[in-house]
Coordinates of C-alpha atoms in Angstrom, one line a residue:
X1 CA -1.4 77.8 -28.5
X2 CA -4.8 77.8 -30.4
X3 CA -8.0 75.9 -28.8
X4 CA -8.4 73.2 -31.8
X5 CA -4.9 72.4 -30.6
X6 CA -5.5 71.8 -27.4
X7 CA -9.1 70.3 -28.0
X8 CA -7.1 67.7 -30.2
X9 CA -4.7 66.9 -27.6
X10 CA -7.5 66.6 -25.0
X11 CA -9.7 64.1 -27.4
X12 CA -6.8 62.7 -28.5
X13 CA -5.4 61.7 -24.5
X14 CA -9.3 60.6 -24.4
X15 CA -8.9 58.2 -27.1
X16 CA -5.8 56.6 -26.0
X17 CA -7.4 55.8 -22.7
X18 CA -10.5 54.3 -24.2
X19 CA -8.4 52.5 -26.4
X20 CA -6.4 50.9 -23.4
X21 CA -9.7 50.6 -21.9
X22 CA -10.7 48.5 -25.1
X23 CA -7.5 46.1 -25.0
X24 CA -7.5 45.6 -20.7
X25 CA -11.1 45.2 -19.7
X26 CA -11.8 41.9 -18.8
X27 CA -15.4 41.8 -19.2
X28 CA -16.3 41.5 -23.4
X29 CA -19.2 43.8 -23.1
X30 CA -17.1 46.6 -21.5
X31 CA -14.2 46.2 -24.2
X32 CA -17.3 46.6 -26.6
X33 CA -18.4 50.3 -24.5
X34 CA -15.0 51.4 -24.6
X35 CA -14.7 51.0 -28.3
X36 CA -18.1 52.6 -28.7
X37 CA -16.6 55.3 -26.9
X38 CA -13.0 55.4 -28.7
X39 CA -15.1 55.6 -32.0
X40 CA -16.9 58.4 -30.6
X41 CA -13.6 60.4 -29.7
X42 CA -12.1 59.7 -33.1
X43 CA -15.5 61.3 -34.7
X44 CA -14.7 64.5 -33.1
X45 CA -11.2 64.4 -34.2
X46 CA -12.4 64.0 -37.2
X47 CA -14.6 67.1 -36.9
X48 CA -11.6 68.8 -35.5
X49 CA -9.9 68.0 -38.6
X50 CA -13.0 69.4 -40.7
X51 CA -13.7 66.2 -41.9
X52 CA -17.3 65.8 -41.0
X53 CA -18.8 63.4 -43.8
X54 CA -16.1 61.0 -42.1
X55 CA -16.9 61.9 -39.0
X56 CA -20.9 61.0 -39.3
X57 CA -19.6 57.8 -41.7
X58 CA -17.6 57.1 -38.7
X59 CA -20.3 57.5 -36.3
X60 CA -23.4 55.6 -38.6
X61 CA -21.4 53.0 -39.8
X62 CA -19.3 51.6 -36.6
X63 CA -21.3 53.1 -33.5
X64 CA -24.6 52.7 -35.4
X65 CA -24.2 49.4 -37.1
X66 CA -21.0 47.6 -36.4
X67 CA -20.8 48.2 -32.4
X68 CA -24.2 47.4 -32.0
X69 CA -23.9 44.1 -33.9
X70 CA -20.6 43.1 -32.0
X71 CA -22.6 44.1 -29.0
X72 CA -25.3 41.8 -29.3
X73 CA -22.9 38.9 -30.8
X74 CA -20.7 39.3 -27.5
X75 CA -24.2 39.2 -25.3
X76 CA -25.4 36.2 -26.8
X77 CA -22.3 34.1 -27.0
X78 CA -21.0 32.2 -23.8
X79 CA -17.4 33.1 -24.2
X80 CA -14.9 31.1 -22.5
X81 CA -12.7 33.6 -21.3
X82 CA -9.9 31.6 -19.7
X83 CA -9.5 29.9 -23.0
X84 CA -8.7 32.6 -25.0
X85 CA -6.0 33.8 -22.1
X86 CA -3.7 30.8 -22.3
X87 CA -1.5 31.5 -25.2
X88 CA -0.8 34.9 -23.9
X89 CA 2.4 35.2 -22.9
X90 CA 3.4 32.9 -25.6
X91 CA 2.6 36.3 -27.8
X92 CA 3.9 38.9 -25.7
X93 CA 7.6 39.1 -27.4
X94 CA 6.2 39.7 -30.7
X95 CA 3.4 41.5 -29.4
X96 CA 6.4 43.9 -27.7
X97 CA 8.0 43.8 -30.8
X98 CA 5.3 44.8 -32.9
X99 CA 4.5 47.8 -30.3
X100 CA 7.9 48.9 -30.1
X101 CA 8.0 49.6 -33.8
X102 CA 4.6 51.3 -33.8
X103 CA 5.8 53.7 -31.1
X104 CA 8.7 54.8 -32.7
X105 CA 6.7 55.3 -36.0
X106 CA 4.6 57.7 -33.6
X107 CA 7.2 59.3 -32.2
X108 CA 9.0 60.0 -35.9
X109 CA 5.4 61.8 -36.8
X110 CA 5.2 63.8 -33.8
X111 CA 8.9 64.6 -34.0
X112 CA 8.3 65.7 -37.1
X113 CA 5.4 68.0 -36.8
X114 CA 7.3 69.3 -33.7
X115 CA 10.5 70.2 -35.9
X116 CA 8.7 72.1 -38.4
X117 CA 7.7 69.7 -41.2
X118 CA 4.2 69.7 -40.7
X119 CA 2.0 70.2 -44.0
X120 CA 0.9 73.7 -45.3
X121 CA -2.6 74.4 -44.5
X122 CA -4.5 74.2 -48.0
X123 CA -6.5 77.4 -48.7
X124 CA -10.3 77.3 -49.2
X125 CA -13.2 79.8 -50.3
X126 CA -15.6 80.5 -47.6
X127 CA -18.3 78.3 -48.6
X128 CA -16.3 75.1 -49.0
X129 CA -17.7 72.2 -48.0
X130 CA -16.0 68.8 -48.1
X131 CA -18.9 66.7 -48.2
X132 CA -20.2 68.7 -51.7
X133 CA -16.8 68.1 -52.8
X134 CA -16.8 64.3 -52.1
X135 CA -19.9 63.9 -53.6
X136 CA -19.2 65.7 -56.7
X137 CA -15.8 63.8 -56.8
X138 CA -17.8 60.4 -56.6
X139 CA -21.0 60.9 -58.6
X140 CA -20.0 63.5 -61.4
X141 CA -17.4 63.8 -64.6
X142 CA -16.6 67.0 -63.5
X143 CA -12.9 66.2 -62.1

């Protein structure tokens, strides 16, 4: 197994733990910090997939701007968590159905890759840069 595959599974596992922390944290500030950690791990996964531009944009836009604003708002507002959690049990059956569908989709995708349906790697020249290619497509008429 290649080192990139091992790193992918490690960072994916950490991402799942951070995402679980986002939705299970009782303190909204802790949930926001878990979300920053999840975004960071997502950026690392983008780097492993050789999409450097998307990783940098994720860090700059989401962590650098959106999460700072969200954390500021959460810390400034007096949110009554008990009132927000009153309807939790009423929505639990729908949440279980949606979660089950999402799990079935993930299993289908992973099973397809496991049994050899993975896409073939795209051959690229040695000096290829996806950031340059994205800029060329966005800012020139050359296609």
